[in-house]
Tab-separated table of C-alpha atoms in Angstrom:
chain	number	residue	atom	x	y	z
A	11	MET	CA	-9.406	24.742	5.955
A	12	ASP	CA	-12.495	26.199	4.131
A	13	ASN	CA	-15.797	24.878	4.937
A	14	LEU	CA	-16.860	22.421	2.426
A	15	LEU	CA	-20.226	20.982	1.296
A	16	VAL	CA	-19.978	17.902	-0.668
A	17	LYS	CA	-23.340	17.241	-2.817
A	18	SER	CA	-25.086	14.029	-3.796
A	19	ALA	CA	-21.798	11.610	-2.782
A	20	LYS	CA	-22.871	7.864	-2.856
A	21	VAL	CA	-21.679	6.586	0.635
A	22	ALA	CA	-19.410	3.683	0.701
A	23	PHE	CA	-18.664	3.457	4.369
A	24	ARG	CA	-19.757	-0.097	5.038
A	25	ASN	CA	-20.499	0.418	8.909
A	26	SER	CA	-22.302	3.601	8.074
A	27	PRO	CA	-26.374	3.595	8.391
A	28	PHE	CA	-25.725	5.793	5.327
A	29	HIS	CA	-24.220	2.963	3.069
A	30	GLY	CA	-25.395	2.876	-0.413
A	31	LYS	CA	-27.364	6.053	0.173
A	32	GLU	CA	-26.713	9.491	-1.838
A	33	VAL	CA	-26.321	12.323	0.782
A	34	ASP	CA	-24.883	15.735	1.132
A	35	ILE	CA	-21.784	16.228	3.694
A	36	LEU	CA	-21.098	19.640	5.525
A	37	VAL	CA	-17.583	19.773	6.729
A	38	GLU	CA	-16.460	22.775	9.193
A	39	ASN	CA	-13.044	23.166	10.395
A	40	GLY	CA	-12.285	19.535	9.597
A	41	ILE	CA	-15.133	18.068	11.314
A	42	ILE	CA	-18.185	16.379	9.706
A	43	VAL	CA	-20.875	18.444	11.103
A	44	LYS	CA	-24.009	17.587	8.923
A	45	ILE	CA	-25.084	14.352	7.008
A	46	ALA	CA	-28.481	14.858	5.230
A	47	PRO	CA	-30.227	14.055	2.010
A	48	HIS	CA	-30.135	17.862	1.251
A	49	ILE	CA	-28.084	20.580	2.877
A	50	GLY	CA	-28.674	24.199	1.586
A	51	VAL	CA	-25.919	26.757	0.807
A	52	GLU	CA	-26.135	28.886	3.878
A	53	HIS	CA	-23.386	31.586	3.282
A	54	ASP	CA	-20.544	32.649	0.741
A	55	GLN	CA	-17.668	30.941	2.759
A	56	LEU	CA	-18.353	27.633	1.601
A	57	LEU	CA	-16.680	25.553	-1.009
A	58	VAL	CA	-19.159	23.513	-2.879
A	59	VAL	CA	-18.390	20.406	-4.582
A	60	ASP	CA	-20.753	18.339	-6.917
A	61	ALA	CA	-20.306	14.736	-6.246
A	62	SER	CA	-22.947	13.337	-8.607
A	63	GLY	CA	-21.936	9.985	-9.837
A	64	GLN	CA	-19.143	9.722	-7.285
A	65	TYR	CA	-18.740	7.867	-3.951
A	66	VAL	CA	-17.558	9.213	-0.643
A	67	ALA	CA	-15.124	6.585	1.071
A	68	PRO	CA	-12.672	6.304	3.878
A	69	GLY	CA	-9.254	7.577	2.952
A	70	PHE	CA	-7.194	4.670	1.715
A	71	PHE	CA	-4.145	3.629	3.550
A	72	ASP	CA	-0.892	1.968	1.983
A	73	MET	CA	0.756	-0.656	3.913
A	74	ASN	CA	3.812	-0.815	1.527
A	75	ALA	CA	5.152	2.512	0.289
A	76	ASN	CA	8.872	3.530	-0.220
A	77	PHE	CA	9.823	7.072	0.386
A	78	GLY	CA	13.806	7.816	0.104
A	79	GLU	CA	13.916	10.028	2.964
A	80	PRO	CA	16.160	9.855	4.906
A	81	GLY	CA	19.376	9.424	2.685
A	82	LEU	CA	17.857	8.669	-0.821
A	83	GLU	CA	15.753	11.953	-1.336
A	84	THR	CA	16.634	11.966	-5.013
A	85	LYS	CA	14.086	9.008	-5.378
A	86	GLU	CA	11.530	10.389	-3.172
A	87	ASP	CA	11.170	12.516	-0.286
A	88	ILE	CA	8.149	12.422	2.231
A	89	LEU	CA	6.877	15.788	0.667
A	90	SER	CA	6.617	14.341	-2.940
A	91	GLY	CA	5.464	10.709	-1.738
A	92	CYS	CA	3.008	12.214	0.234
A	93	ALA	CA	1.796	14.267	-2.739
A	94	ALA	CA	1.720	11.115	-4.973
A	95	ALA	CA	-0.165	9.423	-1.922
A	96	VAL	CA	-3.140	11.824	-1.710
A	97	ALA	CA	-3.269	12.157	-5.365
A	98	GLY	CA	-4.163	8.349	-5.289
A	99	GLY	CA	-6.464	8.594	-2.388
A	100	PHE	CA	-4.088	7.514	0.436
A	101	THR	CA	-4.694	9.489	3.385
A	102	GLY	CA	-2.234	7.261	5.326
A	103	VAL	CA	0.851	5.051	4.338
A	104	ALA	CA	3.263	2.970	6.353
A	105	VAL	CA	6.967	3.442	4.862
A	106	HIS	CA	9.236	0.657	4.483
A	107	PRO	CA	12.822	1.116	5.852
A	108	ASN	CA	14.527	0.836	2.506
A	109	THR	CA	16.541	4.078	3.272
A	110	GLN	CA	19.935	5.104	4.093
A	111	PRO	CA	20.486	4.845	7.019
A	112	PRO	CA	17.559	2.279	7.277
A	113	VAL	CA	14.803	2.980	9.922
A	114	HIS	CA	16.320	0.685	12.600
A	115	SER	CA	16.339	3.039	15.510
A	116	ARG	CA	14.318	5.724	17.384
A	117	SER	CA	16.105	8.676	15.751
A	118	GLU	CA	14.922	7.668	11.865
A	119	VAL	CA	11.282	6.653	13.126
A	120	ALA	CA	11.244	10.213	14.989
A	121	LEU	CA	12.680	11.960	12.010
A	122	ILE	CA	9.753	10.501	9.413
A	123	VAL	CA	7.026	11.345	12.024
A	124	ASN	CA	7.925	14.930	12.310
A	125	ARG	CA	8.579	15.756	8.940
A	126	ALA	CA	5.008	14.587	7.959
A	127	LYS	CA	3.237	16.294	10.865
A	128	THR	CA	1.693	19.084	8.717
A	129	LEU	CA	1.047	17.052	5.440
A	130	PRO	CA	-2.375	15.840	4.691
A	131	VAL	CA	-1.193	12.312	4.846
A	132	ASP	CA	-0.718	10.132	8.007
A	133	VAL	CA	2.908	8.693	7.534
A	134	PHE	CA	3.653	5.779	9.968
A	135	PRO	CA	7.497	4.511	9.632
A	136	ILE	CA	7.773	0.604	9.563
A	137	GLY	CA	10.736	-0.045	11.728
A	138	ALA	CA	13.554	-2.770	10.595
A	139	ILE	CA	13.512	-6.154	12.286
A	140	SER	CA	17.375	-6.358	12.386
A	141	LYS	CA	19.916	-3.658	12.925
A	142	LYS	CA	21.026	-1.874	9.405
A	143	ARG	CA	18.467	-4.508	7.819
A	144	GLN	CA	21.413	-6.882	7.762
A	145	GLY	CA	19.383	-9.853	9.000
A	146	GLU	CA	21.667	-10.906	11.821
A	147	GLU	CA	20.870	-8.869	14.795
A	148	LEU	CA	17.239	-7.830	16.359
A	149	ALA	CA	17.045	-4.139	16.252
A	150	GLU	CA	15.410	-2.132	19.077
A	151	LEU	CA	11.763	-2.845	18.412
A	152	TYR	CA	9.868	-1.669	21.388
A	153	ASP	CA	11.985	1.725	21.404
A	154	MET	CA	11.023	2.247	17.660
A	155	LYS	CA	7.396	1.730	18.970
A	156	LEU	CA	7.499	4.158	21.441
A	157	ALA	CA	8.684	6.627	18.639
A	158	GLY	CA	6.037	5.967	16.334
A	159	ALA	CA	6.774	2.615	14.519
A	160	VAL	CA	3.613	0.949	13.484
A	161	ALA	CA	5.164	-2.388	12.316
A	162	PHE	CA	8.615	-4.013	11.744
A	163	GLY	CA	9.945	-5.790	8.770
A	164	ASP	CA	13.087	-5.534	6.829
A	165	GLY	CA	11.550	-4.058	3.911
A	166	ASP	CA	12.594	-5.656	0.492
A	167	ARG	CA	15.208	-7.891	2.352
A	168	PRO	CA	13.601	-11.222	3.552
A	169	VAL	CA	14.833	-12.342	6.881
A	170	GLN	CA	16.715	-15.467	5.919
A	171	GLN	CA	17.461	-16.628	9.417
A	172	ALA	CA	14.657	-18.438	10.916
A	173	GLY	CA	15.922	-18.027	14.290
A	174	LEU	CA	15.974	-14.106	14.128
A	175	MET	CA	12.314	-14.218	12.702
A	176	SER	CA	11.355	-16.386	15.533
A	177	ARG	CA	12.792	-14.143	18.072
A	178	ALA	CA	11.337	-11.094	16.558
A	179	LEU	CA	7.781	-12.821	16.775
A	180	LEU	CA	8.332	-13.583	20.229
A	181	TYR	CA	9.468	-10.207	21.298
A	182	ALA	CA	6.914	-8.456	19.287
A	183	LYS	CA	4.165	-10.537	20.841
A	184	GLY	CA	4.877	-8.845	24.252
A	185	PHE	CA	3.747	-5.303	23.191
A	186	ASP	CA	1.463	-6.016	20.252
A	187	GLY	CA	3.692	-5.215	17.683
A	188	VAL	CA	3.094	-6.382	13.815
A	189	ILE	CA	5.812	-8.437	12.169
A	190	VAL	CA	5.780	-8.059	8.482
A	191	SER	CA	7.579	-10.808	6.262
A	192	TYR	CA	8.415	-10.300	2.967
A	193	PRO	CA	8.491	-14.052	1.800
A	194	GLU	CA	11.475	-14.783	-0.256
A	195	ASP	CA	14.291	-17.537	0.206
A	196	ALA	CA	17.210	-16.075	-1.233
A	197	SER	CA	18.919	-19.257	-1.964
A	198	VAL	CA	16.057	-20.695	-4.007
A	199	ALA	CA	15.322	-17.288	-5.941
A	200	GLY	CA	19.104	-16.948	-6.729
A	201	GLY	CA	19.159	-13.355	-7.842
A	202	ALA	CA	17.002	-14.144	-10.725
A	203	LYS	CA	15.436	-11.404	-12.391
A	204	MET	CA	11.878	-12.769	-13.461
A	205	ASN	CA	9.416	-15.191	-12.868
A	206	GLU	CA	10.376	-19.060	-13.497
A	207	GLY	CA	8.260	-20.305	-16.257
A	208	VAL	CA	7.598	-20.569	-19.979
A	209	THR	CA	8.108	-16.951	-20.699
A	210	SER	CA	11.817	-17.270	-18.785
A	211	THR	CA	12.759	-20.196	-20.891
A	212	TYR	CA	11.558	-18.656	-23.964
A	213	LEU	CA	13.624	-15.451	-23.024
A	214	GLY	CA	16.721	-17.755	-21.864
A	215	MET	CA	16.486	-15.713	-18.476
A	216	LYS	CA	17.187	-17.319	-15.172
A	217	GLY	CA	13.676	-17.468	-13.348
A	218	ASN	CA	12.705	-16.990	-9.702
A	219	PRO	CA	10.450	-19.796	-9.028
A	220	ASN	CA	7.095	-19.766	-7.068
A	221	LEU	CA	8.778	-22.056	-4.463
A	222	ALA	CA	11.373	-19.269	-3.098
A	223	GLU	CA	7.962	-17.445	-1.944
A	224	GLU	CA	6.209	-20.459	-0.799
A	225	LEU	CA	8.623	-21.833	1.059
A	226	MET	CA	9.426	-18.665	3.408
A	227	VAL	CA	5.584	-18.452	3.689
A	228	ALA	CA	5.421	-21.984	4.964
A	229	ARG	CA	8.593	-21.181	7.126
A	230	ASP	CA	6.984	-18.259	8.589
A	231	LEU	CA	3.468	-19.685	9.295
A	232	HIS	CA	5.320	-22.385	11.318
A	233	LEU	CA	6.985	-19.657	13.402
A	234	ALA	CA	4.010	-17.720	14.220
A	235	GLU	CA	2.226	-21.003	15.108
A	236	TYR	CA	5.117	-22.009	17.321
A	237	ASN	CA	5.260	-18.692	19.150
A	238	GLU	CA	1.526	-18.066	18.993
A	239	ALA	CA	2.144	-14.811	17.510
A	240	ALA	CA	0.887	-12.819	14.825
A	241	ILE	CA	2.516	-12.474	11.300
A	242	HIS	CA	1.600	-10.390	8.137
A	243	PHE	CA	2.895	-11.205	4.657
A	244	THR	CA	3.480	-8.306	2.218
A	245	THR	CA	3.324	-8.944	-1.551
A	246	ILE	CA	2.386	-12.368	-1.763
A	247	SER	CA	2.012	-13.297	-5.441
A	248	THR	CA	1.460	-17.178	-6.016
A	249	ALA	CA	-1.451	-19.359	-5.874
A	250	GLU	CA	0.356	-21.822	-3.558
A	251	SER	CA	0.826	-18.911	-1.222
A	252	VAL	CA	-2.791	-17.936	-0.984
A	253	ASN	CA	-3.671	-21.579	-0.414
A	254	LEU	CA	-1.158	-21.884	2.563
A	255	ILE	CA	-2.443	-18.641	4.016
A	256	ARG	CA	-6.030	-19.712	3.513
A	257	ASN	CA	-5.368	-23.098	5.135
A	258	ALA	CA	-3.584	-21.375	7.980
A	259	LYS	CA	-5.966	-19.129	8.745
A	260	ALA	CA	-8.610	-22.170	8.909
A	261	SER	CA	-6.562	-23.551	11.525
A	262	GLY	CA	-6.360	-20.383	13.999
A	263	ILE	CA	-2.747	-19.172	13.238
A	264	ARG	CA	-3.129	-15.393	13.604
A	265	VAL	CA	-1.958	-14.395	9.910
A	266	THR	CA	-2.660	-11.521	7.524
A	267	CYS	CA	-1.417	-10.880	4.058
A	268	ASP	CA	-1.638	-8.061	1.282
A	269	VAL	CA	-1.014	-8.261	-2.539
A	270	ALA	CA	0.516	-5.577	-4.586
A	271	ALA	CA	-2.202	-4.039	-7.062
A	272	HIS	CA	0.149	-4.751	-10.194
A	273	HIS	CA	0.155	-8.396	-9.432
A	274	LEU	CA	-3.661	-8.519	-9.704
A	275	ILE	CA	-3.548	-7.549	-13.595
A	276	MET	CA	0.185	-8.038	-14.873
A	277	THR	CA	1.714	-11.286	-15.881
A	278	ASP	CA	5.262	-12.244	-16.818
A	279	GLU	CA	4.432	-12.324	-20.406
A	280	LEU	CA	4.759	-8.504	-20.229
A	281	VAL	CA	8.427	-9.028	-19.714
A	282	VAL	CA	9.207	-10.226	-23.424
A	283	GLY	CA	9.572	-6.417	-24.494
A	284	PHE	CA	12.319	-6.174	-21.757
A	285	ASP	CA	10.902	-3.124	-20.497
A	286	SER	CA	12.487	-2.570	-17.241
A	287	ASN	CA	9.407	-1.088	-15.810
A	288	TYR	CA	7.902	-4.460	-15.586
A	289	LYS	CA	10.864	-5.483	-13.350
A	290	VAL	CA	9.527	-6.121	-9.729
A	291	ASN	CA	10.077	-8.256	-6.985
A	292	PRO	CA	8.280	-10.546	-6.421
A	293	PRO	CA	8.180	-10.733	-10.278
A	294	LEU	CA	5.355	-10.906	-12.299
A	295	ARG	CA	3.879	-14.357	-12.408
A	296	THR	CA	1.382	-15.994	-14.636
A	297	ASP	CA	-2.516	-15.982	-15.180
A	298	THR	CA	-3.129	-18.975	-12.916
A	299	ASP	CA	-1.446	-16.669	-10.111
A	300	VAL	CA	-3.264	-13.534	-11.097
A	301	MET	CA	-6.561	-15.474	-10.659
A	302	ALA	CA	-5.804	-17.078	-7.422
A	303	LEU	CA	-4.871	-13.675	-5.845
A	304	ARG	CA	-8.209	-12.303	-7.138
A	305	LYS	CA	-9.990	-15.146	-5.373
A	306	GLY	CA	-8.003	-14.739	-2.156
A	307	LEU	CA	-9.318	-11.100	-2.099
A	308	GLU	CA	-12.750	-12.198	-2.908
A	309	ASP	CA	-13.161	-14.906	-0.141
A	310	GLY	CA	-11.109	-12.807	2.448
A	311	THR	CA	-7.760	-14.641	2.372
A	312	ILE	CA	-5.856	-11.670	1.387
A	313	ASP	CA	-6.476	-8.601	3.697
A	314	ALA	CA	-5.311	-5.589	2.081
A	315	ILE	CA	-3.976	-4.062	-1.342
A	316	VAL	CA	-0.895	-2.269	-1.397
A	317	SER	CA	0.968	-0.051	-3.986
A	318	GLN	CA	4.417	-1.462	-3.329
A	319	HIS	CA	5.501	1.953	-4.590
A	320	THR	CA	9.134	1.894	-5.143
A	321	PRO	CA	10.746	4.838	-7.018
A	322	HIS	CA	14.019	5.072	-8.884
A	323	GLU	CA	16.213	7.645	-10.563
A	324	VAL	CA	16.068	7.334	-14.483
A	325	GLU	CA	19.785	5.854	-14.302
A	326	PHE	CA	18.505	2.843	-12.254
A	327	LYS	CA	15.675	2.026	-14.836
A	328	GLN	CA	16.750	3.285	-18.291
A	329	VAL	CA	19.262	0.179	-18.476
A	330	GLU	CA	19.499	-3.288	-19.786
A	331	PHE	CA	16.878	-5.325	-18.041
A	332	GLN	CA	19.001	-7.834	-16.369
A	333	VAL	CA	20.804	-4.937	-14.318
A	334	ALA	CA	17.873	-2.527	-13.924
A	335	ALA	CA	16.617	-1.877	-10.476
A	336	GLU	CA	13.516	-3.551	-9.290
A	337	GLY	CA	10.228	-1.717	-8.492
A	338	ILE	CA	7.746	0.750	-9.735
A	339	ILE	CA	5.816	3.723	-8.499
A	340	GLY	CA	2.139	2.658	-7.759
A	341	LEU	CA	0.563	5.384	-5.382
A	342	GLN	CA	-1.535	7.113	-7.929
A	343	THR	CA	-2.525	3.787	-10.117
A	344	VAL	CA	-3.750	1.351	-7.346
A	345	LEU	CA	-7.440	2.364	-8.035
A	346	PRO	CA	-7.506	1.961	-11.591
A	347	LEU	CA	-5.599	-1.370	-11.388
A	348	ALA	CA	-8.407	-2.541	-8.634
A	349	LEU	CA	-11.074	-1.589	-10.895
A	350	GLU	CA	-9.583	-3.315	-13.841
A	351	ALA	CA	-9.311	-6.401	-11.851
A	352	GLY	CA	-13.044	-6.538	-11.566
A	353	LEU	CA	-13.176	-5.564	-8.179
A	354	SER	CA	-16.379	-3.997	-6.521
A	355	VAL	CA	-15.934	-0.655	-4.708
A	356	ASP	CA	-17.146	-2.178	-1.422
A	357	LEU	CA	-14.323	-4.428	-1.991
A	358	ILE	CA	-11.921	-1.923	-2.873
A	359	VAL	CA	-12.565	0.328	0.050
A	360	ASP	CA	-12.421	-2.833	2.367
A	361	LYS	CA	-8.928	-3.811	1.075
A	362	LEU	CA	-7.564	-0.411	0.672
A	363	ALA	CA	-9.061	1.607	3.792
A	364	VAL	CA	-10.496	-0.925	6.246
A	365	GLY	CA	-8.143	-3.834	6.124
A	366	PRO	CA	-4.706	-2.143	6.353
A	367	ARG	CA	-5.635	-0.137	9.398
A	368	ARG	CA	-7.372	-3.183	10.964
A	369	ILE	CA	-4.051	-5.193	10.655
A	370	LEU	CA	-1.812	-2.438	12.037
A	371	GLY	CA	-4.326	-1.394	15.015
A	372	LEU	CA	-5.120	1.871	13.730
A	373	PRO	CA	-8.517	3.837	14.073
A	374	ILE	CA	-10.632	3.440	11.016
A	375	PRO	CA	-12.268	6.330	9.551
A	376	GLU	CA	-15.931	7.166	10.821
A	377	PHE	CA	-18.593	8.547	8.656
A	378	GLN	CA	-20.919	10.289	11.219
A	379	GLU	CA	-21.674	13.765	12.521
A	380	GLN	CA	-19.021	15.313	14.732
A	381	ALA	CA	-16.330	12.790	13.571
A	382	MET	CA	-13.066	14.462	12.124
A	383	ALA	CA	-13.137	13.899	8.324
A	384	ASN	CA	-11.125	11.454	6.679
A	385	PHE	CA	-12.664	10.739	3.464
A	386	ILE	CA	-12.212	10.753	-0.318
A	387	LEU	CA	-14.281	11.214	-3.331
A	388	LEU	CA	-13.639	8.590	-5.989
A	389	ASP	CA	-15.101	8.397	-9.529
A	390	THR	CA	-14.978	4.794	-10.870
A	391	GLY	CA	-15.854	6.137	-14.548
A	392	ARG	CA	-13.482	8.893	-14.683
A	393	ARG	CA	-10.832	8.831	-17.603
A	394	TRP	CA	-7.422	10.506	-16.979
A	395	ARG	CA	-3.772	10.270	-18.394
A	396	PHE	CA	-1.225	9.172	-16.196
A	397	ASP	CA	1.746	11.019	-17.528
A	398	GLN	CA	4.626	13.856	-16.429
A	399	ARG	CA	2.086	16.394	-15.938
A	400	THR	CA	-0.287	14.276	-13.525
A	401	ASN	CA	2.332	12.354	-11.846
A	402	ARG	CA	3.349	13.628	-8.488
A	403	SER	CA	6.054	11.359	-7.652
A	404	LYS	CA	9.832	12.498	-8.308
A	405	SER	CA	10.105	9.144	-10.241
A	406	SER	CA	8.765	8.227	-13.300
A	407	ASN	CA	9.474	4.416	-13.300
A	408	SER	CA	6.075	2.895	-14.148
A	409	PRO	CA	4.548	1.075	-17.212
A	410	LEU	CA	1.513	2.816	-17.038
A	411	LEU	CA	2.853	6.185	-17.491
A	412	GLY	CA	1.527	7.916	-20.704
A	413	LYS	CA	-1.459	5.710	-20.588
A	414	GLU	CA	-5.134	6.430	-20.224
A	415	LEU	CA	-6.666	5.161	-16.987
A	416	THR	CA	-10.143	4.496	-15.719
A	417	GLY	CA	-10.931	5.509	-11.977
A	418	GLN	CA	-9.410	8.368	-10.142
A	419	VAL	CA	-9.821	10.235	-6.752
A	420	THR	CA	-10.996	13.774	-7.211
A	421	MET	CA	-10.714	14.891	-3.549
A	422	ALA	CA	-9.251	13.844	-0.175
A	423	VAL	CA	-9.892	15.432	2.957
A	424	ASN	CA	-7.876	14.699	6.136
A	425	LYS	CA	-6.096	16.333	9.037
A	426	ARG	CA	-8.290	19.312	8.636
A	427	GLN	CA	-6.929	20.027	4.848
A	428	MET	CA	-8.613	19.624	1.758
A	429	VAL	CA	-6.844	18.396	-1.637
A	430	ASN	CA	-8.302	18.678	-5.128
A	431	THR	CA	-6.526	15.736	-6.420
A	432	GLN	CA	-7.420	16.681	-10.176
A	433	HIS	CA	-4.913	19.294	-10.409
């Protein structure tokens, strides 16, 4: 990589002595060699970036991204997924096993790890809990861990069998594996297409009640407590889920959780127009749930924010709402949504960069001289249009496409590579 000099960036590394200060940063061959209030330009072979008014922060890490590879590359492959990730400020992603074949053995894990080696994004597979994600037989978790899997979950399929989830928790505990629960009781959710409430009644659509999520959260909290094991809940969406996890943390259960960025802003009232880009799972909830999720972030109950990036080809989305696939692309829109939710830069960095890595036991990027550079420049006031020109994903299933957004990452540095994310 070229040598890089970043001028006048405000530091948003909480544990750094430079936190909150404006500094210049000199990067040579991927290493931070100097941090000072002012660094002069010593030679021509230096890319100088004026970061006045911008923050330098650790690269974000997404705990819930879906890339189609292997098998579903028409939705997203690892190359395009990483392009979308780095454009959104993510220098690391954990990809869920929603592929064909699923990531349920050493070979699929190794394929993903090897495919991403040269890219500017650290890609970590999440291995399936059960073989073929069928929820019946435990997959070879430890084998996948040795191959590079960073956690285990059945992706967008909730583990319905309590016994299987209990065995997974107990087995993973033996090697500090992270079990990810996608909390939904399928028998209660009943294949519904949106949140159960006033709006679903008005539209005459079958609703997915908050209860479907909360029953599974309660069940898995009991299982984690029984097995004295750690558990992570992904994309919680209801006020009662937040309360259950808050109380569990207070009682000493080893539990963490994350929330999808769109659940911090969007509500089920947006479904009135039957735009299938608002069809996600868990479904968009109510204002009460949105406010509870934001409060959960503020008080530390919720440990991370995720994109839940779920790309689909156009034929899966441009159909009637009832039959459309669930999910939206989100890697490039997490920061604008977090800012719109009123979160401070420090809180955003904590939930998008520090919290996810802490949950997964990964090293947190350091901001000090002689450290490997893993940082982003983010401009909280920059306005930009998310459209076909700026979208880096293969897919375009987002309700934000075509809209002007506020807040953008302008540069990412990781693995000795620099990416100007404005082009």
